[in-house]
XYZ file of C-alpha atoms in Angstrom:
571
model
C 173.302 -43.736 -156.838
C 171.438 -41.468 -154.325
C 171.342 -38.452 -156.713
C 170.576 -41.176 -159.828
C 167.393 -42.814 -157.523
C 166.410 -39.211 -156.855
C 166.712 -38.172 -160.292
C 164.454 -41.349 -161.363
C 161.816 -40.644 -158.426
C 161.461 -36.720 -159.153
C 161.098 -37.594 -162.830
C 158.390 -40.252 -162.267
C 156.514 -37.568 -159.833
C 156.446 -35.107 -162.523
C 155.168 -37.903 -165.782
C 152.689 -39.702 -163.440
C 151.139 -35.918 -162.768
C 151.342 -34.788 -166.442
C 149.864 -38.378 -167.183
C 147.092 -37.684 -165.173
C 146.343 -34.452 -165.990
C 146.505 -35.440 -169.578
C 144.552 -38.871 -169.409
C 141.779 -37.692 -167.569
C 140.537 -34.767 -169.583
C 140.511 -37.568 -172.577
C 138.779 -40.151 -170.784
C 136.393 -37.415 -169.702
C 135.667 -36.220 -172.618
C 135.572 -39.593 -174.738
C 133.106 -40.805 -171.439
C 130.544 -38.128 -171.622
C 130.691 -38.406 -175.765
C 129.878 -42.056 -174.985
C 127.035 -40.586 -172.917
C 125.407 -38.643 -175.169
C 125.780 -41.342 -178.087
C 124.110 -43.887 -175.541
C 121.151 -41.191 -174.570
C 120.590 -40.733 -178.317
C 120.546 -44.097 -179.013
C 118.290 -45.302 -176.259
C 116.461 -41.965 -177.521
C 115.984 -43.660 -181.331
C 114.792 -46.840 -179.444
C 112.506 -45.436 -177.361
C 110.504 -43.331 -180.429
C 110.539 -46.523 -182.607
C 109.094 -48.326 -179.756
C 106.411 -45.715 -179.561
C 105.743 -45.694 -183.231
C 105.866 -49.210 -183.973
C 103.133 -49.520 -181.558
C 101.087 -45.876 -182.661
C 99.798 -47.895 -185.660
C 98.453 -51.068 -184.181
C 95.481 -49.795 -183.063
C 94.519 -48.360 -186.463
C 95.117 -51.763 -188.046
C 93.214 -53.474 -185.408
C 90.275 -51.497 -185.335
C 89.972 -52.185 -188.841
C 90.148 -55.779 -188.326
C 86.418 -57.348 -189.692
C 86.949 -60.123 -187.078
C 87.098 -57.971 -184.146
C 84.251 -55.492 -185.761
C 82.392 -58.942 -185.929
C 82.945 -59.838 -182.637
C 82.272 -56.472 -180.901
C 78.911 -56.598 -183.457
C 77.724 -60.292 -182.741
C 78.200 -60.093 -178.944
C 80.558 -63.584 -179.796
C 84.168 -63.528 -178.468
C 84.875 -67.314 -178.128
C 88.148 -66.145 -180.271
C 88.941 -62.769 -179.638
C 92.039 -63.330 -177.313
C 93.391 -65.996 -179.066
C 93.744 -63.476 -182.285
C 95.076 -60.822 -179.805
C 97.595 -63.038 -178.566
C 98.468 -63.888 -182.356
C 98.651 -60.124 -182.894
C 100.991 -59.875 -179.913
C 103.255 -62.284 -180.676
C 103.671 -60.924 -184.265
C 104.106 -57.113 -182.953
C 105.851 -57.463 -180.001
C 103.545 -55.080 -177.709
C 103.203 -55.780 -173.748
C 99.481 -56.358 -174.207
C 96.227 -55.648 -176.063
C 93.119 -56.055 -174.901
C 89.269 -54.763 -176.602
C 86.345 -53.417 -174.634
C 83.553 -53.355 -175.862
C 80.749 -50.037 -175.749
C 80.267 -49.928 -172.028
C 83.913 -50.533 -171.109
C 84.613 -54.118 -170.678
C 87.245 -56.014 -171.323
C 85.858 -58.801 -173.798
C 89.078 -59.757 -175.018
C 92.611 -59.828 -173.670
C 96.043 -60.899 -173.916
C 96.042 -61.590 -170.754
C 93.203 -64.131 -169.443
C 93.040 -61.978 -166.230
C 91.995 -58.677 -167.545
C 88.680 -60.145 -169.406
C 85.600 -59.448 -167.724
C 87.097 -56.060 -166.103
C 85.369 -52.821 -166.099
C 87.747 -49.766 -167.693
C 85.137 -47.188 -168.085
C 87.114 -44.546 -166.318
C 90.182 -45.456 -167.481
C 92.128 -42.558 -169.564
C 92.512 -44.892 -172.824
C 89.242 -45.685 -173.090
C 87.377 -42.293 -171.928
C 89.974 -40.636 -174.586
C 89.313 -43.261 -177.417
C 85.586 -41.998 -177.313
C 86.405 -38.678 -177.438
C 88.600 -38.815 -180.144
C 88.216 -40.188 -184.068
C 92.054 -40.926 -183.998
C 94.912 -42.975 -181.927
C 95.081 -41.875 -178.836
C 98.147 -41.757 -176.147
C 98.055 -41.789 -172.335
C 99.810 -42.962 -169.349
C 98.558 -44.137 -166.911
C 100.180 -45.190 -163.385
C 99.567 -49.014 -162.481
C 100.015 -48.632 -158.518
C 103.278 -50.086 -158.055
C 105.037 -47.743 -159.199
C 105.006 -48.666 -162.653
C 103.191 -46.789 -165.643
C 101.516 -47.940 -168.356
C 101.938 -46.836 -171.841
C 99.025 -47.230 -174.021
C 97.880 -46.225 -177.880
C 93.945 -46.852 -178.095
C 91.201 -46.002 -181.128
C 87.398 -46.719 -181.287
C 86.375 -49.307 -183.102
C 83.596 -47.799 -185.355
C 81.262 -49.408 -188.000
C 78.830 -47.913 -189.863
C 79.304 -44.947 -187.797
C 78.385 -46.700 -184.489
C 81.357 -47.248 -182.109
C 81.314 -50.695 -181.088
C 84.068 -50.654 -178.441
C 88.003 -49.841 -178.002
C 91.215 -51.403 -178.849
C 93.629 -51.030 -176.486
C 97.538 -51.378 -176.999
C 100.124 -51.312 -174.552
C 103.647 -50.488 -175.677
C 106.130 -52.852 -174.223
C 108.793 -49.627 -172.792
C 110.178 -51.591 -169.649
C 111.418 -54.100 -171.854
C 113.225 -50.992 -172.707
C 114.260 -49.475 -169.312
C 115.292 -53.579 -168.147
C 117.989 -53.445 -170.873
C 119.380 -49.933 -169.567
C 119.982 -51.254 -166.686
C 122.464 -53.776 -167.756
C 124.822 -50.894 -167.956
C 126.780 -48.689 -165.441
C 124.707 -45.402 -165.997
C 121.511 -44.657 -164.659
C 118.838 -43.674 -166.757
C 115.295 -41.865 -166.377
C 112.907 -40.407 -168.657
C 110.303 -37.608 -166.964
C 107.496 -36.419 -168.713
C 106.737 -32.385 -169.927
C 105.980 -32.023 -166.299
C 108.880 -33.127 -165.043
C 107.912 -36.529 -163.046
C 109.652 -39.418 -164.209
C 107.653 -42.074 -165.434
C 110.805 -44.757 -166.328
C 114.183 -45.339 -164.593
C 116.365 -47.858 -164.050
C 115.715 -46.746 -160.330
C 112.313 -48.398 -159.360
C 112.084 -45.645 -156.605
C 112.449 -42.847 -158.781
C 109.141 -43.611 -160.741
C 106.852 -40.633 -159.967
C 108.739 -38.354 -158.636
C 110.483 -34.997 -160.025
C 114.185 -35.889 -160.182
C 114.999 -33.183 -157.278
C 113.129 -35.292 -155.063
C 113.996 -38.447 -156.682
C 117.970 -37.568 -155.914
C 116.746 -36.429 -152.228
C 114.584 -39.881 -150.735
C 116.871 -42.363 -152.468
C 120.602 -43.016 -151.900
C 122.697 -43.036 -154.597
C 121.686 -45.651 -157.124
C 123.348 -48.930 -157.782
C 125.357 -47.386 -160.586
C 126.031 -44.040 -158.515
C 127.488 -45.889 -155.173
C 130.885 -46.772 -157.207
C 131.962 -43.307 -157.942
C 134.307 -41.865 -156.225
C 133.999 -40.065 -153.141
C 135.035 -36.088 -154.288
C 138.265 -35.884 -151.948
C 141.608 -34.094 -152.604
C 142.395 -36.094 -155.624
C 145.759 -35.263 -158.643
C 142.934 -33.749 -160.930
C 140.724 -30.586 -160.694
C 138.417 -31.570 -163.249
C 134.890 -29.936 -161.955
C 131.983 -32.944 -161.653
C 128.241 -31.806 -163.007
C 126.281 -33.010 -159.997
C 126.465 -34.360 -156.941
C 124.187 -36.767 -155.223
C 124.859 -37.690 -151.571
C 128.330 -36.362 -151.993
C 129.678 -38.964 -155.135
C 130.874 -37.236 -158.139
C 128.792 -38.153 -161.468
C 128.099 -36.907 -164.620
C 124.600 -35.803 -166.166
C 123.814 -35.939 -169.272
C 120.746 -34.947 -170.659
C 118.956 -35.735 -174.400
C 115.581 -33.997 -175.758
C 112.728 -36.897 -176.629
C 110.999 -35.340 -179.668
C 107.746 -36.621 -177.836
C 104.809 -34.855 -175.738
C 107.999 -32.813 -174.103
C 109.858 -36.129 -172.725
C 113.311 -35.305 -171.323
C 116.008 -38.355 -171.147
C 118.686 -38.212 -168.359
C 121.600 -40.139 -167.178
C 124.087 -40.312 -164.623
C 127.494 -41.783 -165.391
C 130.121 -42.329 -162.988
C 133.472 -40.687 -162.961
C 134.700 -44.328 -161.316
C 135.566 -45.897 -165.057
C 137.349 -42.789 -166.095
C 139.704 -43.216 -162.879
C 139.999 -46.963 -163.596
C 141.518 -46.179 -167.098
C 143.972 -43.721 -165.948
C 144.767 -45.690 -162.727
C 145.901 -48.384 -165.246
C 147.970 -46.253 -167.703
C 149.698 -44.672 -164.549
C 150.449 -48.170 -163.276
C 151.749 -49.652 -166.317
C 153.904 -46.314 -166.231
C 155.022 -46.423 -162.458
C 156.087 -49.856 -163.166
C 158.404 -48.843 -165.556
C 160.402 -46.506 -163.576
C 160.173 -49.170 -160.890
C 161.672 -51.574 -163.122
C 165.152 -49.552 -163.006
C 165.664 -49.901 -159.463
C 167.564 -52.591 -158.487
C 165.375 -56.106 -156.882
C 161.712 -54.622 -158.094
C 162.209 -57.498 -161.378
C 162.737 -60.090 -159.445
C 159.462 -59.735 -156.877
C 157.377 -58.103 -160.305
C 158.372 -61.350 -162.247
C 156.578 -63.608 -159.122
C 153.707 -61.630 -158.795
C 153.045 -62.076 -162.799
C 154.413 -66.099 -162.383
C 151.164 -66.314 -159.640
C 149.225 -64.322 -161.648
C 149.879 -66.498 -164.551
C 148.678 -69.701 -162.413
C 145.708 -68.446 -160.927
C 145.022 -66.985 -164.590
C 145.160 -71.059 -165.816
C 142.912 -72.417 -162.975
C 140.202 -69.730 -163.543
C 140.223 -70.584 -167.032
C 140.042 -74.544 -166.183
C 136.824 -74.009 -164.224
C 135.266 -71.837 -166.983
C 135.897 -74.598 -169.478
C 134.221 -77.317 -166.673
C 131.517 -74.748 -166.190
C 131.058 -74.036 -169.534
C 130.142 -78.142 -169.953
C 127.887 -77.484 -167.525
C 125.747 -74.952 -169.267
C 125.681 -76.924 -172.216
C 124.095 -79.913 -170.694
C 121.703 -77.817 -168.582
C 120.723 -76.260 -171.813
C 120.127 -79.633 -173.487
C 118.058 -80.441 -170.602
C 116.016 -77.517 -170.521
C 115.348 -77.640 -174.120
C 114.162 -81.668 -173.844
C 111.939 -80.634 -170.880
C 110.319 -77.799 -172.799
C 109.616 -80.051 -175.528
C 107.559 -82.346 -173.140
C 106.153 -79.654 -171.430
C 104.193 -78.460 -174.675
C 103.371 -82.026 -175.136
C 101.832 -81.848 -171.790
C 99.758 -78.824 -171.789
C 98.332 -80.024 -175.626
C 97.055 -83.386 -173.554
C 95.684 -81.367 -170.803
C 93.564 -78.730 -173.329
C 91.866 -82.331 -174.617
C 91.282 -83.499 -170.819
C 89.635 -79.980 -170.082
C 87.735 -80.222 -173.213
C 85.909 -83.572 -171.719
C 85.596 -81.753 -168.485
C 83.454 -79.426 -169.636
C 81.371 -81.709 -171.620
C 81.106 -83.588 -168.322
C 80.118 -80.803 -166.515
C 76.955 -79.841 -168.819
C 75.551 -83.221 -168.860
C 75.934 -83.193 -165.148
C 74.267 -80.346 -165.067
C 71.063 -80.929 -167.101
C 70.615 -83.681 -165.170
C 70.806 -81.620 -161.574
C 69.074 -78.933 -162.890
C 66.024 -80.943 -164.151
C 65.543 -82.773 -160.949
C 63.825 -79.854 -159.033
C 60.719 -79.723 -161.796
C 60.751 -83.652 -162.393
C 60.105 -83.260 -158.273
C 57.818 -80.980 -157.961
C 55.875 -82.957 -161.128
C 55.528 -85.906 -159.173
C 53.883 -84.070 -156.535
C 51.403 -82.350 -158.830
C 50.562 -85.573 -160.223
C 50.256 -87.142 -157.336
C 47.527 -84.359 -155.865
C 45.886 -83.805 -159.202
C 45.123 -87.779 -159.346
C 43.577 -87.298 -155.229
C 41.243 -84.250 -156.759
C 40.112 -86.563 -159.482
C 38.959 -89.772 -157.289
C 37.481 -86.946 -155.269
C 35.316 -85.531 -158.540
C 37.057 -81.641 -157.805
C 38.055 -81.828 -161.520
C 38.511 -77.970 -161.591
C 41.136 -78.088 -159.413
C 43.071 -80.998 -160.803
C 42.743 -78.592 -164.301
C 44.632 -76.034 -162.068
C 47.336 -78.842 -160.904
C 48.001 -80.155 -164.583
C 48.113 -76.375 -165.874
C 51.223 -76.123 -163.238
C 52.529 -79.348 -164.432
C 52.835 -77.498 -167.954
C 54.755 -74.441 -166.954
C 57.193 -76.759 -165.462
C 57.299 -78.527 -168.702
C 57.815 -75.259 -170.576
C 60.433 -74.257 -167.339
C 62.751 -77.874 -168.056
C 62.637 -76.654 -171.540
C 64.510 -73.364 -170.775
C 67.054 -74.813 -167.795
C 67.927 -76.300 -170.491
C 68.883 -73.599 -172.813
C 70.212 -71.347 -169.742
C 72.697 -74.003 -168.800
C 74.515 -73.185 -171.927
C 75.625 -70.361 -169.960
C 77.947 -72.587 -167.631
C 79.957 -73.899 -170.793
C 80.661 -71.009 -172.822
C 79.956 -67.097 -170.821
C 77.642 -64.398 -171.945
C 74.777 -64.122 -175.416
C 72.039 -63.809 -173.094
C 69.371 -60.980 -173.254
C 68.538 -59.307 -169.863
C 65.847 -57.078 -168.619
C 64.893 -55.688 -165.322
C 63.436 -57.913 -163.174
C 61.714 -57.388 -159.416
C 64.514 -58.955 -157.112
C 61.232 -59.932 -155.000
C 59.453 -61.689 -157.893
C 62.151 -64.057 -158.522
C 62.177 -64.779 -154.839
C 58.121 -65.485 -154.568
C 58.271 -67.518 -158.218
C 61.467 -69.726 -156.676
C 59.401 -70.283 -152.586
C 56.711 -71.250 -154.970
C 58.437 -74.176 -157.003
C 59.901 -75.227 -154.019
C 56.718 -74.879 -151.702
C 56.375 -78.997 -151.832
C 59.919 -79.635 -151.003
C 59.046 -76.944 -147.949
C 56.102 -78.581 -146.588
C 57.803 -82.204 -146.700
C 58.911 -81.421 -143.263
C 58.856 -79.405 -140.068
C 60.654 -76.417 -141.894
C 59.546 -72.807 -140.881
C 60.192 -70.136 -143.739
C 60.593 -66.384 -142.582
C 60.404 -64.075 -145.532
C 62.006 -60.617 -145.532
C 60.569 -59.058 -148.604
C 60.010 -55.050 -148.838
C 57.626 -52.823 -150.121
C 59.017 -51.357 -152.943
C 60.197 -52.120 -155.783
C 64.000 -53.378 -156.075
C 65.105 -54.109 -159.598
C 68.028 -55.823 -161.200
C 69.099 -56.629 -164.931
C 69.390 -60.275 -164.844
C 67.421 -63.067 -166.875
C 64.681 -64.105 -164.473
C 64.843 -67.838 -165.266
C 68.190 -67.904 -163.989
C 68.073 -66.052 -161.640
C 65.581 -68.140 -159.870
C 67.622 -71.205 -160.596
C 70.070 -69.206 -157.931
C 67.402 -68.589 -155.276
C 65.903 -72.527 -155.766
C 69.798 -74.007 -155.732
C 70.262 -72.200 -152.624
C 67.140 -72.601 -150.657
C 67.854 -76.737 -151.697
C 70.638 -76.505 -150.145
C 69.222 -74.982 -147.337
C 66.672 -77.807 -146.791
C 69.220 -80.444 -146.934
C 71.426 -78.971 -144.683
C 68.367 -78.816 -141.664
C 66.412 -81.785 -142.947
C 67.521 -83.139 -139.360
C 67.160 -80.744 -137.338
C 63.470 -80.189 -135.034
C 63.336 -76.579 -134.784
C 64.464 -76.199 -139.026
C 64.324 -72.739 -139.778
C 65.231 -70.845 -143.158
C 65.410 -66.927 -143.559
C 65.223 -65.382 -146.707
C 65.243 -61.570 -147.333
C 65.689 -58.960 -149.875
C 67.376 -55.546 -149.011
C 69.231 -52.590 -150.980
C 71.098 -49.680 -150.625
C 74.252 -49.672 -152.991
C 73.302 -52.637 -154.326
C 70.695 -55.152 -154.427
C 71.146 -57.727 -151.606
C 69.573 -61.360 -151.348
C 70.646 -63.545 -148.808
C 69.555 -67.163 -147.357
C 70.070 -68.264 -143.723
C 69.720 -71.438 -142.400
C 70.250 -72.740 -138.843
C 72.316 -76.088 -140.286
C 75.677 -77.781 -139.390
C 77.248 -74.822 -141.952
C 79.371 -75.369 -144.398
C 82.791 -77.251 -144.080
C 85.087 -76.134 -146.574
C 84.205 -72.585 -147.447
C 87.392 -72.529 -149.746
C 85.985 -75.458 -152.155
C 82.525 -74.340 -151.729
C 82.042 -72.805 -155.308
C 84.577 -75.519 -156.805
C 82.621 -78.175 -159.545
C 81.947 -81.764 -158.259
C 82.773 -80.595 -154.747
C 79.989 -81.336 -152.133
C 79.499 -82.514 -148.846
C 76.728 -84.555 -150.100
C 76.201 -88.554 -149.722
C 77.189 -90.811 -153.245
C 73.345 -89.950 -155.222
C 72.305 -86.695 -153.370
C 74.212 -84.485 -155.254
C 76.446 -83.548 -157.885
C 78.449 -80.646 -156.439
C 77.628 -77.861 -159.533
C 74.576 -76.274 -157.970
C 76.576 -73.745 -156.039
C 79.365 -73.904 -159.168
C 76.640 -73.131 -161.607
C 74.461 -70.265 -159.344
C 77.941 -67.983 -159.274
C 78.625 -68.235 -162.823
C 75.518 -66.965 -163.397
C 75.297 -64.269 -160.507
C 78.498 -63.481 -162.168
C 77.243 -62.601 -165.678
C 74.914 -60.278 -164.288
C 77.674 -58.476 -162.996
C 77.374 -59.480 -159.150
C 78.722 -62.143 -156.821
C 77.998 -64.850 -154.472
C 79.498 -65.726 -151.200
C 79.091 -67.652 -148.567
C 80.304 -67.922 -144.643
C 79.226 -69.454 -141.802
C 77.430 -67.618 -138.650
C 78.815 -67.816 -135.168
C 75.442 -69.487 -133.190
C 75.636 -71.972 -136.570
C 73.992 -71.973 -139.661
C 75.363 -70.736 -143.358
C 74.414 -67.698 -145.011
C 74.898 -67.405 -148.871
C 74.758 -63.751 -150.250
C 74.154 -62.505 -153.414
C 75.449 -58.638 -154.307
C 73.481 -57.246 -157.882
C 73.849 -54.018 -158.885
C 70.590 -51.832 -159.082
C 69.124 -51.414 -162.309
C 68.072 -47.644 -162.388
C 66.051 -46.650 -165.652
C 68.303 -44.459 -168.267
C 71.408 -45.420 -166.819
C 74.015 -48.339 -167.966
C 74.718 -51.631 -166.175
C 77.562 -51.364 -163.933
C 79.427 -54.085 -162.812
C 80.505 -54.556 -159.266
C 84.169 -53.739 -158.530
C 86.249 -56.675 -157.998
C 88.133 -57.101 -154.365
């Protein structure tokens, strides 16, 4: 029995090394042919991807809608085709700028508005008469793959198209596997990876500030193991192996790193199955062997019992899901009608705030002109009356310019004397001034500081916020407003007033929000002033001094001649 049990061991020592020896070259082999299939694969994807999205552009800058658009200055429907685009194609995003770089149109309602006038896409659109590629890093980490083309009609170019292809849907569903996957560029920096960390970076230094990635960390550790078999790299000491596939595209390179751990797994379980097998012949190993399977068999039932229950689970939660979608759409179709009658709301709220200034200062006009006429200085009365009609002819065009609260932009500008606006709006509001004990300090300069802007509106700015000055020190005995005029980078305009200040600084620009008694006010002066500061390109804030008192700012940029509008940058 001795030499019979040492005959059995010696001759499962010697099968259980041949096994191995054996096994693992296959499995090697059949693992980094797997490899290579996979890179060429993801390889095929990655080009279709690219070229499904190359020819977007070129069928959207042919669209007459968007030609339209870009030519009529009207994009009350631009997005909503974009999105329809989107949907149909499948791309991350598109978005259209018009001539001067601004995003006038967008996929996503964030972008529109923003200034892209240095941005690769659109300076290389220009440049070019066909689609154009670039990438372009997003500053966290992420890149962004875009196709872009002029939009040109009868040989003016009218703007940009813009399409972003949708890769990290890509790189999310390589990372459902075991290998990890980049793609570098012809200069070797990798701009995707299933390794957020890697993104930028050449893959030397990639490998050297990063531990080894998720699917890395379950190789095994290179010890004195039963097989020689050499490993093609090493990263912090685990045994993987690189592949690496040739994109046919601006000199992209795809590489991956799979683990040796499955091959080991597969011949771990062959030379189990085959250890049991000799173990089987000794005498007692059936008896513990058939347990161990009787337990296995038990917990084996019991897992499968709580799949079933969960499995129930799932399919009610997915019921439930699918019945609260259903009233969610329901939901957001009732709230599009609500914010419809919001808006409406709003304008006719509007009119009537904006109007009450001139019907004031009317009443006051009247009132003197009917004082010079008792006292026979007719010629002066004439003056009074002539005032009364330019604030006739001024009710007539608040009225048009409030348009420009419900629906943005389609408003011709010009340069206009920041210091003008500022004498034309102390002068409508000089009776409001002299009502009470309210001292004025102007802080005009000397030259010249000039802004495109409409100058109607932007005197309905200065007058909403020097009203709102008045009210806030009507009760006050030493009331005191500042208003000045400055430059440098941009045009500055800012009123000061030595009030209560203001409350709620967070609502302040909100509509209907005021501070206001039930009468006084409608809260959509403030609302209204930074949409329209806003069209010009600036903005308006507001914050409260530390002696007391508000000051409200206004930022345009400077209007220098030959050069075109710039917007300010957004925080």
């Amino acid at each position: 029995m001795r030499f019979a049990v040492l005959a059995i061991f010696l001759t499962a020592l010697l099968s259980v090394w041949t096994t191995n020896a054996w096994l693992t070259a296959r499995f090697s082999e059949n693992t980094r042919v797997r490899s290579e299939l996979r890179l060429a694969l993801y390889t095929g994807n990655l080009l279709s991807e690219l070229q499904r999205t190359a020819v977007v552009p070129l069928l959207l800058a042919r669209d007459p809608a968007l030609i339209g658009a870009l030519s009529g200055n009207d994009f009350s429907t631009t997005s909503a085709r974009l999105m329809a685009a989107q949907k149909e194609i499948g791309a991350s995003s598109i978005k259209l700028l018009d001539a001067s770089g601004r995003t006038v149109g967008s996929t996503d309602r964030y972008q529109i508005g923003t200034n892209n006038v240095l941005a690769p896409y659109f300076v290389d659109a220009l440049r070019s008469s066909d689609t154009v590629f670039s990438v372009a890093s997003q500053g966290t980490g992420a890149y962004e793959f875009a196709y872009s083309r002029a939009v040109v009609a009868d040989g003016k170019t009218l703007g940009v198209i813009v399409v972003s292809a949708d890769l990290i849907r890509l790189e999310r569903s390589w990372a459902s596997i075991s290998d990890a996957v980049a793609v570098t560029d012809s200069e070797g920096r990798i701009i995707l990876a299933t390794e957020p960390r890697w993104r930028g970076l050449t893959l030397p230094e990639a490998l050297a500030v990063r531990s080894a990635p998720s699917a890395i960390q379950r190789a095994f550790q290179v010890t004195a193991d039963w097989t020689s078999t050499p490993v093609d790299a090493y990263v912090q000491g685990r045994a993987v192996m690189q592949s690496e596939a040739r994109i046919p595209f601006r000199g992209w390179r795809m590489i991956s790193f799979t683990t040796y751990a499955s091959i080991r797994e597969r011949v771990n379980g062959v030379l189990a199955l085959e250890i049991m097998g000799f173990a089987m012949l000794l005498a007692g190993t059936f008896y513990l062997l058939s347990r161990r399977a009787r337990r296995q068999s038990v917990a084996y039932m019991r897992e499968s019992a709580d799949l079933r229950a969960l499995n129930v689970r799932l399919t009610r939660e997915i019921a439930e899901r699918e019945r609260v979608q259903k009233e969610l759409r329901v939901a957001e179709q009732t709230m599009q009608q609500s914010s419809k009658l919001a808006a409406l709301g709003e304008m006719s709220a509007g009119v009537s705030h904006e109007l009450n200034q001139p019907l004031a200062a009317m009443k006051t006009y009247l009132a003197g002109a009917r004082l010079l006429l008792q006292r026979g200085r007719s010629e002066e009365a004439l003056s009074s009356f002539q005032r009364i009609d330019d604030l006739i002819e001024r009710m007539g065009s608040i009225t048009r310019q409030l348009k420009s609260y419900a629906r943005k932009g389609g408003e011709a500008v010009e340069p206009v004397d920041l210091r003008l606006v500022v004498s034309s709006a102390l002068t409508l509001m000089e009776p409001q001034l002299r009502s009470g004990t309210i001292r004025v300090i102007r802080n005009l300069p000397r030259q010249k500081i000039t802004v495109l802007a409409d100058k109607i509106r932007l005197e309905q700015v200065v007058i909403n916020l020097l009203r709102n000055a008045v009210d806030a020190v009507k009760d006050k005995k030493d009331a005191r407003i500042e208003i000045g005029v400055d430059s440098g980078a941009h045009a500055y305009l800012s009123v000061r007033d030595n009030g209560p200040g203001v409350s709620d600084l967070e609502k302040l620009f909100e509509p209907f929000w005021t501070t206001k008694k039930p009468g006084e006010g409608t809260g959509l002066g403030l609302a209204i002033s930074s949409t329209i500061v806003a069209d010009f390109g600036g903005r308006l804030t507001a914050h409260n001094e530390t002696e007391g008192g508000a000051v409200f700012w206004v930022e345009l940029p400077l209007h220098t001649p030959g050069q075109p509008p710039q917007a300010l940058a957004a925080e």
